[in-house]
Each structure stands twice: as C-alpha cells, then as structure tokens.
Amino acid sequence: IPVQPFDYVVFGATGDLTKRKLIPALYHRFKDGQFDDNSRIIGASRSKLSDDDFRKAARDAISQFVEKQYQDEKVIDRFIKICSYVPVDASNPDGSGDLGKALRDDPKIVRAFYLAVAPDLFEPIAEYLQKKKLYRRDARVVIEKPLGHDLVSSMEINDGVAKIFKEDQVYRIDHYLGKETVQNLLALRFANTLFEPIWNSAHIDHVQLTVAESVGAGTRGYYDESGALRDMIQNHMLQLLCLVAMEPPASDDANALRDEKLKVLRALKPIVNGDVAKNTVRGQYKGVKSETTSVAGYQDELPDEKKGSRTETFVALKAEVENWRWAGVPFYFRTGKRMASRASEICIQFKPIPHSIFDHAEGAPKANKLIIRLQPDEGVKLMMMIKDPGPGGMRLREVPLNLSFAATFTERTPEAYERLLMDVIRGNQTLFMRRDELEAAWKWVDPIREAWDRSTEPPQSYVAGTWGPSGSIALIERDGRTWHEDE
Ligand code: BG6
C-alpha cells in the first residue's frame, strides 16, 4: 500500500549513512510500489553538487549496497528521477541555500527532514528550517545516534531540537527496532497465548541478551569516543530488554507501547559504586597472529594519537528489573566486536521441572530454553526434552523445535531502515524512541561509565575471535549459569 506522497529531505546527503542505508532502503520501498507517484527525495548538504551529481551518487549507492538480484535498471532510472539536490549551509539560521524551491507547499504532501548529520547540527538545522519558513507543524524530523554521550548531553540535544519541533514530530531512530526479528518479539509475546502466562519470575530463571559481531572497531573514527556501552547497550540492547520485559500494552498505539518500555527502564536497578565491579565486565580485543590467521588488535588499529585508549570493545553485565514480574530474574547482557562469530540472540532460560519422574532414565531433563535469533539465520527455537525413539527404555534427549525464517518465508526480509523510513511518512512513532525513554536509558548507563572512568583498572583483554574476556564467563558462572552456545 503506497504511503502518502512526501518530500523527504535528507541532510547529510553526501555522507556514509545516506549512501549505505538511506538510499538503498528508499530504493527498495520505491521498487515495491510503496511510493505515491508524487513523492520526492531531496538531498541537502554543503557540497556544491548538481541534481545530476546526486542522482549519480544515488545510482552508485544502489549498485554498491543493494543486492544484485534487486537491481533493476528500469526501476533505478525511475527512482533517481524523483531524487534532486540542493546545496545548503544550514549550520546557522541565516545560512545559504534554496531548499524552499524544492519543497511543495501542499499540506497533503508529507514533509520530512532526515538529519543524517552530527548531532551538534540538529539545533542549527532546526532553527534554519524555521527561519527559512520551511518548518510546518505537521513536518517530521528524524534524528539518530549518537544522541549524546551521557544524560546531560542527550538532554541538550533534545532541548535543541525541541526549540522548534514538538515531541510528536521527532523520530529518534534506533535501527534495532526496525529489524524484523525484533518486531517479531511483539508478535511472539502478544499474538500467542502460550508464552505470556509463563513470562515471569515464577517460570523464567534468567534471560541472556547477546549481540556479538565479528568485525573490528579500531578503524571506525567515532568508536573510540563511544565504546560498547554507549554504542550498543545504552540504545539497541536496552530496547531489546524493554521488548522482552515490558507489560503487555493495551494497544499498539505508539505511546501505549512506549509507556510500557519506559516503565522497564525506570525499574532497572541502578548499578552503582561497588556493584559496577561486581556486575559489569569490559574488555578490549587484542590481535592474533598464527600461521593461518592474522587479526589486528584494537590498539593496533587506532591512529597514533589514540594509542593506549581504554575504550571497551566488549561489555558483559548483569541487570535486574525491579518489579513484580521480574524480581530475582537476572538479565545478562553481552556484546562485543571481534567476537567468535556474528550472532545476536535472546535466550529465555526457563526454570527446571519441579519434580522428575525420570530417575531411571538415561539423561536428566534439562530446563526449557527459548532462543530468539535476531541475526543472522533469523528464527525462533524452543529447546525441549523428548524421548529418544527406540525400544531401549526411556532415554531423554534435548531437541529444538526450530522455526527458521529463511525456510518458512520466501519473501525478502526488509532492512530495518525500510520500515522505519516509511513509518516516518505514516506518522507512526511506535518504533522510535521517545525522549523520556532515551533519558531513562542514559540515567542507568551513566553511573557504570563513570565508575569505569574512575577505575584504575584497564579493560580486560580478550583474543580477537573469541567470546570475550574470562571475566564475562566468571560473571555468569558465579551465579551457577553459563552463556548459551548454539551447538
Ligand atoms: C550500530 C553501531 O548502531 O549498530 C555499530 O554503532 C554496530 O557499532 C551496528 O556495528 C550493528 O548493527 P547491525 O544491524 O549490524 O546489528
């Protein structure tokens, strides 16, 4: 179903995000017939490009970042025709540029501004838009991380944007919320009767959230200022936690859902003072060199002026949600770069059976586990005990009830940005972070960060290509549990 016609202005049109994510995502939606014929994409940035230069860049982005099988020359030709470009200096309200000419003054045409620029430009751009009379009360503004490096700076960014745009116009992207498998958490929990009655401390022993990446980080310019806690936990992983732990919202209304997520964030037990050393582990990868492999360590990848950095490329931590549903159920988080493989999943570990009648059976009953694989190989797996077939008495075996998305669905799985970019036009804020959520997340994360900054201990090192430092294993084993590993 096509969305309403729109003028989508992308500030930072010559940047990496536009090239890698936004243009390919918009192309896919266009190709699938989701654009009304009267829709336009308008690139804006300081570079003095022409429409044709931008169209060429869009074409290149598609050829580089859209899978070959979806590159259809005829569609690409039509797509780039709706792209245009305006050189704009929006770094101050009186800046140059004639964006007004490219925008249509028709209330039926949705006006959206995607700020794919550094956050210190959000406020100046907002003011520029107002001064140039391009702001409309029904316009939308899209912003994304880093939305600050702590609570105070994130409030400043939000205040800056809020000078012009009201909260119902602000779309804060956390691309994890646009992932199919993440949205599927909502379907799994609230479109089935099976799980919700046991989704609590009476039946769940603990939850593990893992986002492991095999890529490194030292060559990514921004990363050293950020580190895994800010880059992955504060946003993506706390959002995952919210979806797992929240109470059922009364409806799919954006605020009904976000109210429930906010309650989870506010119920997180603060990790402060001595608990930081006890409940958190940070690591940094070191290189490996053998006859068969050679992987640089984080320090080796850094430019000279940053060598000696203590930025963490790995975090494991134990969190608790202090409310009736989750009292006593730990949530273990683990994320890192240069880990053994790329694997993101949520593992719900249920409690053991209360009484076993299988004392004489081979193999003891293992507690059930629900594994929601976010990527790659998306799917849901329920580990169950069954009787091993055969005449030789009762032998118990753990087997997966396995739902693989690739095997079940033939449709292409859309990228997160595709859904999110269209939701902006639809005016649906459900999958976007509200200001209070963002601030609650920073409030929880800040004391951990501050304690690390005060600590004289460096991050623990771990060998690139492993599951992180030994401290991470100790963190969970101390509680008599182990990290889930897919066989
Ligand atoms: C980004 C982080 O937000 O998410 C990156 O800044 C990380 O460091 C990326 O690599 C992971 O996203 P995905 O979609 O590949 O899991």
Short mmCIF file of C-alpha atoms and ligand atoms in Angstrom, two decimals:
data_model
loop_
_atom_site.label_atom_id
_atom_site.label_comp_id
_atom_site.label_asym_id
_atom_site.label_seq_id
_atom_site.Cartn_x
_atom_site.Cartn_y
_atom_site.Cartn_z
CA ILE A 1 0.00 0.00 0.00
CA PRO A 2 1.56 3.32 -1.01
CA VAL A 3 2.22 5.81 1.72
CA GLN A 4 1.09 9.42 1.40
CA PRO A 5 3.10 11.50 -1.09
CA PHE A 6 6.11 13.12 0.53
CA ASP A 7 9.06 15.45 0.28
CA TYR A 8 11.86 13.62 2.11
CA VAL A 9 14.77 15.96 2.71
CA VAL A 10 17.99 14.22 3.63
CA PHE A 11 20.55 16.49 5.27
CA GLY A 12 24.00 14.93 5.09
CA ALA A 13 23.17 13.67 1.62
CA THR A 14 26.79 13.04 0.71
CA GLY A 15 27.53 11.07 3.89
CA ASP A 16 28.01 7.42 4.60
CA LEU A 17 24.62 6.73 6.17
CA THR A 18 22.81 8.14 3.14
CA LYS A 19 24.86 6.02 0.80
CA ARG A 20 24.85 2.77 2.74
CA LYS A 21 21.43 2.74 4.31
CA LEU A 22 19.01 5.51 3.34
CA ILE A 23 19.22 5.42 -0.45
CA PRO A 24 19.16 1.60 -0.64
CA ALA A 25 16.22 1.47 1.79
CA LEU A 26 14.26 4.11 -0.12
CA TYR A 27 15.02 2.33 -3.38
CA HIS A 28 13.61 -0.94 -2.06
CA ARG A 29 10.41 0.72 -0.90
CA PHE A 30 10.11 2.50 -4.24
CA LYS A 31 10.68 -0.73 -6.12
CA ASP A 32 7.98 -2.47 -4.10
CA GLY A 33 5.49 0.20 -5.13
CA GLN A 34 5.23 1.93 -1.79
CA PHE A 35 5.78 5.44 -3.06
CA ASP A 36 2.97 7.56 -4.35
CA ASP A 37 3.93 8.93 -7.79
CA ASN A 38 4.05 12.38 -6.33
CA SER A 39 6.89 11.69 -3.86
CA ARG A 40 10.32 13.33 -3.90
CA ILE A 41 13.67 12.75 -2.25
CA ILE A 42 15.72 15.88 -1.81
CA GLY A 43 19.38 15.60 -0.88
CA ALA A 44 20.87 18.54 1.00
CA SER A 45 24.36 19.24 2.20
CA ARG A 46 27.08 21.84 1.95
CA SER A 47 28.74 20.31 -1.12
CA LYS A 48 28.05 22.17 -4.33
CA LEU A 49 26.54 19.29 -6.27
CA SER A 50 24.03 19.38 -9.09
CA ASP A 51 20.89 17.22 -9.32
CA ASP A 52 22.75 15.00 -11.73
CA ASP A 53 25.72 14.58 -9.39
CA PHE A 54 23.36 13.47 -6.62
CA ARG A 55 21.46 11.15 -8.94
CA LYS A 56 24.72 9.58 -9.99
CA ALA A 57 25.70 9.14 -6.35
CA ALA A 58 22.31 7.53 -5.66
CA ARG A 59 22.79 5.18 -8.59
CA ASP A 60 26.26 4.26 -7.32
CA ALA A 61 24.89 3.67 -3.82
CA ILE A 62 22.30 1.28 -5.21
CA SER A 63 24.83 -0.61 -7.29
CA GLN A 64 27.13 -0.89 -4.27
CA PHE A 65 24.69 -1.56 -1.45
CA VAL A 66 21.65 -3.24 -2.96
CA GLU A 67 21.96 -6.93 -3.70
CA LYS A 68 22.42 -7.60 -7.40
CA GLN A 69 19.20 -9.55 -7.76
CA TYR A 70 17.18 -6.46 -6.77
CA GLN A 71 18.98 -4.05 -9.08
CA ASP A 72 16.57 -3.37 -11.89
CA GLU A 73 17.89 -0.72 -14.29
CA LYS A 74 14.42 0.47 -15.32
CA VAL A 75 13.35 0.89 -11.72
CA ILE A 76 16.62 2.62 -10.86
CA ASP A 77 16.08 5.08 -13.73
CA ARG A 78 12.64 5.92 -12.43
CA PHE A 79 13.89 6.13 -8.85
CA ILE A 80 16.68 8.57 -9.49
CA LYS A 81 14.29 10.85 -11.36
CA ILE A 82 12.49 11.59 -8.12
CA CYS A 83 15.81 12.50 -6.47
CA SER A 84 17.09 16.05 -6.55
CA TYR A 85 19.68 18.05 -4.69
CA VAL A 86 20.00 21.46 -3.07
CA PRO A 87 23.31 22.82 -1.74
CA VAL A 88 22.51 24.13 1.72
CA ASP A 89 24.51 25.57 4.55
CA ALA A 90 22.17 25.05 7.45
CA SER A 91 24.80 25.42 10.14
CA ASN A 92 23.22 28.73 11.19
CA PRO A 93 19.73 30.22 10.79
CA ASP A 94 20.95 32.67 8.15
CA GLY A 95 22.82 30.04 6.17
CA SER A 96 22.61 29.76 2.42
CA GLY A 97 20.60 27.52 0.15
CA ASP A 98 17.24 27.50 -1.51
CA LEU A 99 15.57 24.46 -0.10
CA GLY A 100 12.22 26.23 -0.24
CA LYS A 101 12.17 25.93 -4.03
CA ALA A 102 12.43 22.17 -3.85
CA LEU A 103 9.63 21.75 -1.28
CA ARG A 104 5.99 21.80 -2.21
CA ASP A 105 3.60 23.88 -0.22
CA ASP A 106 0.79 21.38 -0.09
CA PRO A 107 -0.50 20.03 3.23
CA LYS A 108 -1.25 16.70 1.57
CA ILE A 109 2.45 16.21 0.89
CA VAL A 110 4.19 14.96 4.00
CA ARG A 111 7.31 16.94 4.79
CA ALA A 112 10.11 15.00 6.48
CA PHE A 113 13.63 16.08 7.35
CA TYR A 114 16.17 13.34 7.94
CA LEU A 115 19.17 14.75 9.77
CA ALA A 116 21.93 12.34 8.78
CA VAL A 117 24.48 14.73 10.27
CA ALA A 118 26.41 15.15 13.52
CA PRO A 119 24.13 15.95 16.49
CA ASP A 120 25.70 19.37 17.04
CA LEU A 121 23.99 20.38 13.78
CA PHE A 122 20.48 19.29 14.84
CA GLU A 123 19.62 22.52 16.61
CA PRO A 124 21.12 24.85 13.97
CA ILE A 125 19.30 22.96 11.21
CA ALA A 126 16.02 23.12 13.12
CA GLU A 127 16.47 26.87 13.54
CA TYR A 128 17.45 27.27 9.91
CA LEU A 129 14.27 25.48 8.85
CA GLN A 130 12.16 27.75 10.95
CA LYS A 131 13.87 30.93 9.86
CA LYS A 132 13.51 29.94 6.21
CA LYS A 133 9.81 29.18 6.81
CA LEU A 134 10.28 25.53 5.90
CA TYR A 135 9.03 24.30 9.25
CA ARG A 136 5.44 23.13 9.39
CA ARG A 137 3.62 21.95 12.49
CA ASP A 138 2.97 18.63 10.78
CA ALA A 139 6.54 18.23 9.47
CA ARG A 140 8.66 15.39 10.86
CA VAL A 141 12.29 15.35 11.85
CA VAL A 142 14.35 12.17 12.03
CA ILE A 143 17.46 12.00 14.19
CA GLU A 144 19.71 9.23 15.31
CA LYS A 145 22.60 8.32 17.48
CA PRO A 146 24.83 9.34 18.94
CA LEU A 147 22.06 11.18 20.77
CA GLY A 148 24.54 12.43 23.35
CA HIS A 149 27.32 10.73 25.24
CA ASP A 150 25.59 10.93 28.61
CA LEU A 151 22.34 12.13 30.15
CA VAL A 152 23.27 15.80 30.20
CA SER A 153 24.47 15.96 26.61
CA SER A 154 21.47 13.98 25.39
CA MET A 155 19.16 16.43 27.17
CA GLU A 156 20.95 19.29 25.45
CA ILE A 157 20.43 17.67 22.07
CA ASN A 158 16.77 17.03 22.80
CA ASP A 159 16.29 20.57 24.10
CA GLY A 160 17.92 21.94 20.94
CA VAL A 161 15.56 20.03 18.65
CA ALA A 162 12.59 20.78 20.92
CA LYS A 163 13.09 24.52 20.44
CA ILE A 164 11.39 24.06 17.09
CA PHE A 165 9.91 20.56 16.82
CA LYS A 166 7.33 19.13 19.23
CA GLU A 167 7.86 15.62 20.58
CA ASP A 168 5.17 14.20 18.28
CA GLN A 169 7.25 15.40 15.31
CA VAL A 170 10.53 13.85 16.45
CA TYR A 171 11.53 10.39 15.22
CA ARG A 172 14.59 9.08 17.10
CA ILE A 173 15.89 6.11 15.20
CA ASP A 174 17.18 3.02 16.89
CA HIS A 175 17.57 0.79 13.88
CA TYR A 176 17.26 -2.34 16.04
CA LEU A 177 13.58 -1.55 16.45
CA GLY A 178 13.16 -1.74 12.69
CA LYS A 179 14.59 -5.25 12.47
CA GLU A 180 12.01 -7.85 11.54
CA THR A 181 13.10 -10.21 14.27
CA VAL A 182 12.93 -7.50 16.91
CA GLN A 183 9.39 -6.60 15.90
CA ASN A 184 8.66 -10.27 15.97
CA LEU A 185 9.23 -10.20 19.72
CA LEU A 186 5.96 -8.31 19.96
CA ALA A 187 4.16 -10.91 17.85
CA LEU A 188 5.69 -13.78 19.76
CA ARG A 189 4.67 -12.40 23.12
CA PHE A 190 1.36 -10.77 22.34
CA ALA A 191 -0.09 -12.74 19.43
CA ASN A 192 0.21 -16.11 21.19
CA THR A 193 -1.39 -17.33 24.36
CA LEU A 194 1.36 -19.79 25.04
CA PHE A 195 4.15 -17.66 26.41
CA GLU A 196 2.61 -14.79 28.32
CA PRO A 197 1.34 -16.86 31.30
CA ILE A 198 4.83 -18.19 31.94
CA TRP A 199 6.69 -14.99 31.07
CA ASN A 200 7.66 -14.12 34.62
CA SER A 201 9.85 -14.94 37.59
CA ALA A 202 7.77 -17.98 38.55
CA HIS A 203 8.85 -19.75 35.35
CA ILE A 204 11.87 -17.95 33.95
CA ASP A 205 15.23 -18.48 35.59
CA HIS A 206 17.12 -15.80 33.69
CA VAL A 207 17.43 -14.08 30.31
CA GLN A 208 20.52 -13.64 28.16
CA LEU A 209 20.88 -10.94 25.53
CA THR A 210 23.81 -11.31 23.18
CA VAL A 211 24.84 -9.08 20.29
CA ALA A 212 28.14 -10.39 19.03
CA GLU A 213 29.90 -9.01 15.99
CA SER A 214 32.91 -10.43 14.24
CA VAL A 215 34.02 -7.09 12.77
CA GLY A 216 36.57 -4.85 14.48
CA ALA A 217 36.14 -1.26 15.57
CA GLY A 218 39.51 0.47 15.78
CA THR A 219 39.34 1.92 12.31
CA ARG A 220 35.86 3.37 12.82
CA GLY A 221 36.50 7.00 13.59
CA TYR A 222 33.72 7.58 16.12
CA TYR A 223 34.08 4.37 18.05
CA ASP A 224 36.89 5.28 20.39
CA GLU A 225 34.83 8.15 21.83
CA SER A 226 31.93 5.83 22.31
CA GLY A 227 32.74 2.26 23.31
CA ALA A 228 30.42 -0.72 23.51
CA LEU A 229 28.37 0.53 26.47
CA ARG A 230 27.23 3.67 24.66
CA ASP A 231 27.32 2.21 21.17
CA MET A 232 25.28 -0.94 21.79
CA ILE A 233 23.93 -1.27 25.34
CA GLN A 234 22.51 2.19 26.01
CA ASN A 235 20.37 2.05 22.90
CA HIS A 236 19.92 -1.20 20.99
CA MET A 237 20.24 -3.69 23.80
CA LEU A 238 18.20 -1.78 26.35
CA GLN A 239 15.49 -1.56 23.72
CA LEU A 240 15.63 -5.33 23.34
CA LEU A 241 15.36 -5.68 27.08
CA CYS A 242 12.30 -3.43 27.06
CA LEU A 243 10.53 -5.55 24.49
CA VAL A 244 11.28 -8.73 26.42
CA ALA A 245 10.42 -7.38 29.85
CA MET A 246 7.58 -4.91 29.32
CA GLU A 247 3.99 -5.46 30.39
CA PRO A 248 1.51 -6.02 27.57
CA PRO A 249 0.49 -2.59 26.27
CA ALA A 250 -3.24 -2.01 25.99
CA SER A 251 -2.96 -1.34 22.25
CA ASP A 252 -0.42 -0.87 19.51
CA ASP A 253 -0.66 2.88 19.92
CA ALA A 254 2.83 4.38 19.88
CA ASN A 255 2.57 5.85 23.34
CA ALA A 256 0.89 2.81 24.88
CA LEU A 257 3.93 0.78 23.86
CA ARG A 258 6.48 3.40 24.76
CA ASP A 259 4.90 3.94 28.18
CA GLU A 260 5.46 0.26 28.94
CA LYS A 261 9.05 0.33 27.70
CA LEU A 262 9.73 3.37 29.81
CA LYS A 263 8.49 1.55 32.92
CA VAL A 264 11.05 -1.19 32.32
CA LEU A 265 13.88 1.30 32.00
CA ARG A 266 12.76 3.04 35.16
CA ALA A 267 12.58 -0.28 37.00
CA LEU A 268 16.18 -1.17 36.19
CA LYS A 269 18.14 -1.50 39.38
CA PRO A 270 20.92 1.09 39.29
CA ILE A 271 24.39 -0.42 39.06
CA VAL A 272 26.45 1.91 41.18
CA ASN A 273 29.60 2.02 43.30
CA GLY A 274 30.90 -1.44 44.25
CA ASP A 275 28.26 -3.16 42.12
CA VAL A 276 29.91 -1.85 38.98
CA ALA A 277 32.99 -4.01 39.51
CA LYS A 278 30.82 -6.94 40.55
CA ASN A 279 28.15 -6.82 37.86
CA THR A 280 29.93 -5.47 34.82
CA VAL A 281 32.92 -6.58 32.75
CA ARG A 282 34.54 -4.57 29.99
CA GLY A 283 37.03 -5.89 27.53
CA GLN A 284 39.19 -4.85 24.62
CA TYR A 285 40.35 -7.23 21.92
CA LYS A 286 43.95 -7.96 21.23
CA GLY A 287 45.32 -9.25 17.95
CA VAL A 288 46.19 -12.78 16.96
CA LYS A 289 48.91 -13.93 14.70
CA SER A 290 49.38 -17.51 13.69
CA GLU A 291 50.34 -19.31 10.53
CA THR A 292 46.74 -19.31 9.36
CA THR A 293 45.27 -16.09 10.74
CA SER A 294 46.37 -12.60 11.46
CA VAL A 295 43.93 -10.20 13.04
CA ALA A 296 44.96 -6.79 14.35
CA GLY A 297 44.16 -5.84 17.93
CA TYR A 298 42.07 -2.77 18.75
CA GLN A 299 45.17 -0.81 19.76
CA ASP A 300 46.96 -1.72 16.53
CA GLU A 301 44.07 -0.32 14.51
CA LEU A 302 43.98 3.03 16.29
CA PRO A 303 45.77 6.08 14.95
CA ASP A 304 48.88 7.04 16.93
CA GLU A 305 47.24 9.81 18.95
CA LYS A 306 44.68 7.36 20.32
CA LYS A 307 47.03 4.53 21.23
CA GLY A 308 46.70 3.47 24.84
CA SER A 309 42.94 4.04 24.70
CA ARG A 310 40.89 2.28 27.35
CA THR A 311 37.72 2.23 25.30
CA GLU A 312 35.83 -1.03 25.76
CA THR A 313 35.05 -3.13 22.70
CA PHE A 314 33.20 -5.66 24.82
CA VAL A 315 30.75 -5.43 27.70
CA ALA A 316 29.05 -8.08 29.77
CA LEU A 317 26.76 -7.12 32.59
CA LYS A 318 24.10 -8.40 34.87
CA ALA A 319 20.98 -6.27 35.13
CA GLU A 320 17.87 -6.58 37.22
CA VAL A 321 14.39 -5.26 36.58
CA GLU A 322 12.93 -4.47 39.93
CA ASN A 323 9.24 -5.11 39.61
CA TRP A 324 6.71 -7.79 40.49
CA ARG A 325 7.10 -9.73 37.24
CA TRP A 326 10.88 -9.91 37.19
CA ALA A 327 12.06 -9.88 40.80
CA GLY A 328 15.03 -12.21 41.14
CA VAL A 329 15.41 -12.85 37.37
CA PRO A 330 18.80 -11.64 36.15
CA PHE A 331 19.18 -10.28 32.63
CA TYR A 332 22.70 -10.95 31.38
CA PHE A 333 23.94 -8.75 28.56
CA ARG A 334 26.90 -9.46 26.34
CA THR A 335 28.11 -7.52 23.33
CA GLY A 336 31.42 -7.09 21.61
CA LYS A 337 33.43 -6.57 18.46
CA ARG A 338 35.78 -9.18 17.04
CA MET A 339 33.95 -12.00 18.69
CA ALA A 340 33.93 -15.61 17.58
CA SER A 341 31.03 -15.06 15.20
CA ARG A 342 28.27 -12.65 14.29
CA ALA A 343 25.38 -13.82 16.38
CA SER A 344 22.63 -11.84 18.05
CA GLU A 345 20.06 -13.61 20.11
CA ILE A 346 17.88 -13.51 23.15
CA CYS A 347 17.82 -16.64 25.24
CA ILE A 348 14.99 -17.14 27.72
CA GLN A 349 16.05 -19.81 30.15
CA PHE A 350 13.09 -21.40 31.91
CA LYS A 351 13.25 -22.97 35.34
CA PRO A 352 13.81 -26.71 35.74
CA ILE A 353 10.82 -29.02 36.14
CA PRO A 354 9.69 -29.09 39.77
CA HIS A 355 9.90 -32.88 40.13
CA SER A 356 11.41 -35.55 37.93
CA ILE A 357 9.84 -38.93 37.35
CA PHE A 358 12.81 -39.91 35.22
CA ASP A 359 15.26 -41.03 37.87
CA HIS A 360 15.89 -44.24 35.98
CA ALA A 361 16.07 -42.68 32.56
CA GLU A 362 19.24 -42.02 30.65
CA GLY A 363 19.88 -38.30 30.57
CA ALA A 364 18.40 -35.86 33.08
CA PRO A 365 15.66 -33.49 31.93
CA LYS A 366 17.12 -30.12 31.02
CA ALA A 367 15.17 -26.94 31.59
CA ASN A 368 13.47 -25.50 28.51
CA LYS A 369 15.01 -22.63 26.65
CA LEU A 370 13.53 -20.27 24.11
CA ILE A 371 16.10 -18.81 21.77
CA ILE A 372 15.11 -15.89 19.60
CA ARG A 373 17.78 -15.49 16.94
CA LEU A 374 17.88 -11.91 15.77
CA GLN A 375 20.63 -12.31 13.17
CA PRO A 376 21.93 -13.99 11.15
CA ASP A 377 19.80 -17.06 10.43
CA GLU A 378 16.76 -15.37 11.95
CA GLY A 379 14.33 -17.59 13.76
CA VAL A 380 12.90 -18.91 16.98
CA LYS A 381 13.98 -22.11 18.63
CA LEU A 382 12.41 -23.84 21.59
CA MET A 383 14.65 -26.40 23.25
CA MET A 384 12.53 -29.28 24.56
CA MET A 385 13.04 -32.68 26.08
CA ILE A 386 11.72 -35.71 24.19
CA LYS A 387 12.06 -39.43 24.44
CA ASP A 388 14.72 -40.68 22.13
CA PRO A 389 12.92 -43.06 19.76
CA GLY A 390 13.78 -46.71 20.23
CA PRO A 391 12.86 -49.78 22.24
CA GLY A 392 15.66 -49.45 24.76
CA GLY A 393 13.77 -47.82 27.64
CA MET A 394 13.50 -44.15 28.48
CA ARG A 395 16.30 -42.10 27.08
CA LEU A 396 15.78 -38.35 27.27
CA ARG A 397 17.12 -36.02 24.66
CA GLU A 398 17.05 -32.26 24.20
CA VAL A 399 15.84 -31.30 20.72
CA PRO A 400 14.99 -27.98 19.10
CA LEU A 401 11.58 -27.05 17.84
CA ASN A 402 13.02 -24.83 15.20
CA LEU A 403 11.38 -22.05 13.23
CA SER A 404 13.76 -20.72 10.64
CA PHE A 405 12.56 -17.59 8.86
CA ALA A 406 14.56 -18.42 5.73
CA ALA A 407 12.98 -21.86 5.50
CA THR A 408 9.47 -20.64 6.31
CA PHE A 409 9.17 -17.45 4.32
CA THR A 410 10.13 -16.90 0.73
CA GLU A 411 9.75 -13.12 0.86
CA ARG A 412 12.83 -10.98 1.17
CA THR A 413 13.35 -9.71 4.72
CA PRO A 414 13.36 -5.91 4.56
CA GLU A 415 16.17 -3.95 6.16
CA ALA A 416 15.39 -2.07 9.34
CA TYR A 417 15.62 1.34 7.67
CA GLU A 418 12.98 0.48 5.10
CA ARG A 419 10.30 0.04 7.70
CA LEU A 420 11.45 3.00 9.78
CA LEU A 421 11.71 5.47 6.89
CA MET A 422 8.16 4.64 5.82
CA ASP A 423 6.84 4.81 9.38
CA VAL A 424 8.02 8.42 9.48
CA ILE A 425 5.79 9.18 6.50
CA ARG A 426 2.92 7.22 8.02
CA GLY A 427 3.33 9.29 11.16
CA ASN A 428 3.78 6.16 13.25
CA GLN A 429 6.18 6.70 16.16
CA THR A 430 5.81 3.23 17.68
CA LEU A 431 9.26 2.06 16.66
CA PHE A 432 11.02 5.28 17.60
CA MET A 433 12.43 6.19 20.98
CA ARG A 434 10.64 8.81 22.96
CA ARG A 435 12.68 11.42 24.76
CA ASP A 436 11.92 10.06 28.22
CA GLU A 437 13.00 6.55 27.19
CA LEU A 438 16.28 7.81 25.88
CA GLU A 439 16.94 9.78 29.02
CA ALA A 440 16.00 6.90 31.32
CA ALA A 441 18.48 4.72 29.43
CA TRP A 442 21.28 7.25 29.86
CA LYS A 443 20.43 7.65 33.51
CA TRP A 444 21.02 3.95 34.06
CA VAL A 445 24.14 3.75 31.92
CA ASP A 446 25.94 6.85 33.21
CA PRO A 447 26.98 5.57 36.66
CA ILE A 448 28.54 2.48 35.06
CA ARG A 449 30.51 4.62 32.66
CA GLU A 450 31.57 7.00 35.41
CA ALA A 451 32.77 4.16 37.64
CA TRP A 452 34.82 2.76 34.76
CA ASP A 453 36.29 6.19 34.11
CA ARG A 454 37.31 6.47 37.76
CA SER A 455 38.74 2.97 37.89
CA THR A 456 42.47 2.46 37.59
CA GLU A 457 41.86 -0.99 36.09
CA PRO A 458 42.09 -1.17 32.29
CA PRO A 459 39.54 -3.25 30.36
CA GLN A 460 40.30 -6.97 30.38
CA SER A 461 41.84 -8.10 27.15
CA TYR A 462 40.42 -10.88 25.04
CA VAL A 463 41.78 -12.50 21.95
CA ALA A 464 40.10 -11.42 18.72
CA GLY A 465 37.81 -14.19 17.51
CA THR A 466 36.74 -15.41 20.95
CA TRP A 467 33.67 -14.87 23.14
CA GLY A 468 35.26 -12.11 25.20
CA PRO A 469 37.35 -11.92 28.35
CA SER A 470 37.34 -14.57 31.05
CA GLY A 471 35.60 -12.11 33.37
CA SER A 472 32.46 -12.44 31.26
CA ILE A 473 32.36 -16.18 31.83
CA ALA A 474 33.05 -15.66 35.52
CA LEU A 475 30.21 -13.11 35.73
CA ILE A 476 27.59 -15.69 34.79
CA GLU A 477 29.26 -18.79 36.22
CA ARG A 478 29.40 -17.17 39.62
CA ASP A 479 25.61 -17.50 39.60
CA GLY A 480 25.81 -21.16 38.59
CA ARG A 481 24.82 -20.43 34.98
CA THR A 482 26.56 -20.46 31.61
CA TRP A 483 26.29 -18.43 28.41
CA HIS A 484 24.14 -20.12 25.86
CA GLU A 485 26.11 -21.53 22.97
CA ASP A 486 24.42 -22.84 19.87
CA GLU A 487 25.51 -26.35 19.13
C1 BG6 B 1 25.42 0.47 15.21
C2 BG6 B 1 26.70 0.55 15.96
O1 BG6 B 1 24.44 1.24 15.82
O2 BG6 B 1 24.99 -0.86 15.14
C3 BG6 B 1 27.77 -0.30 15.31
O3 BG6 B 1 27.15 1.89 16.03
C4 BG6 B 1 27.24 -1.70 15.13
O4 BG6 B 1 28.93 -0.32 16.08
C5 BG6 B 1 25.89 -1.71 14.46
O5 BG6 B 1 28.19 -2.40 14.34
C6 BG6 B 1 25.29 -3.10 14.46
O6 BG6 B 1 24.15 -3.11 13.68
P1 BG6 B 1 23.66 -4.44 12.96
O7 BG6 B 1 22.38 -4.03 12.33
O8 BG6 B 1 24.73 -4.83 12.02
O9 BG6 B 1 23.49 -5.44 14.07
#
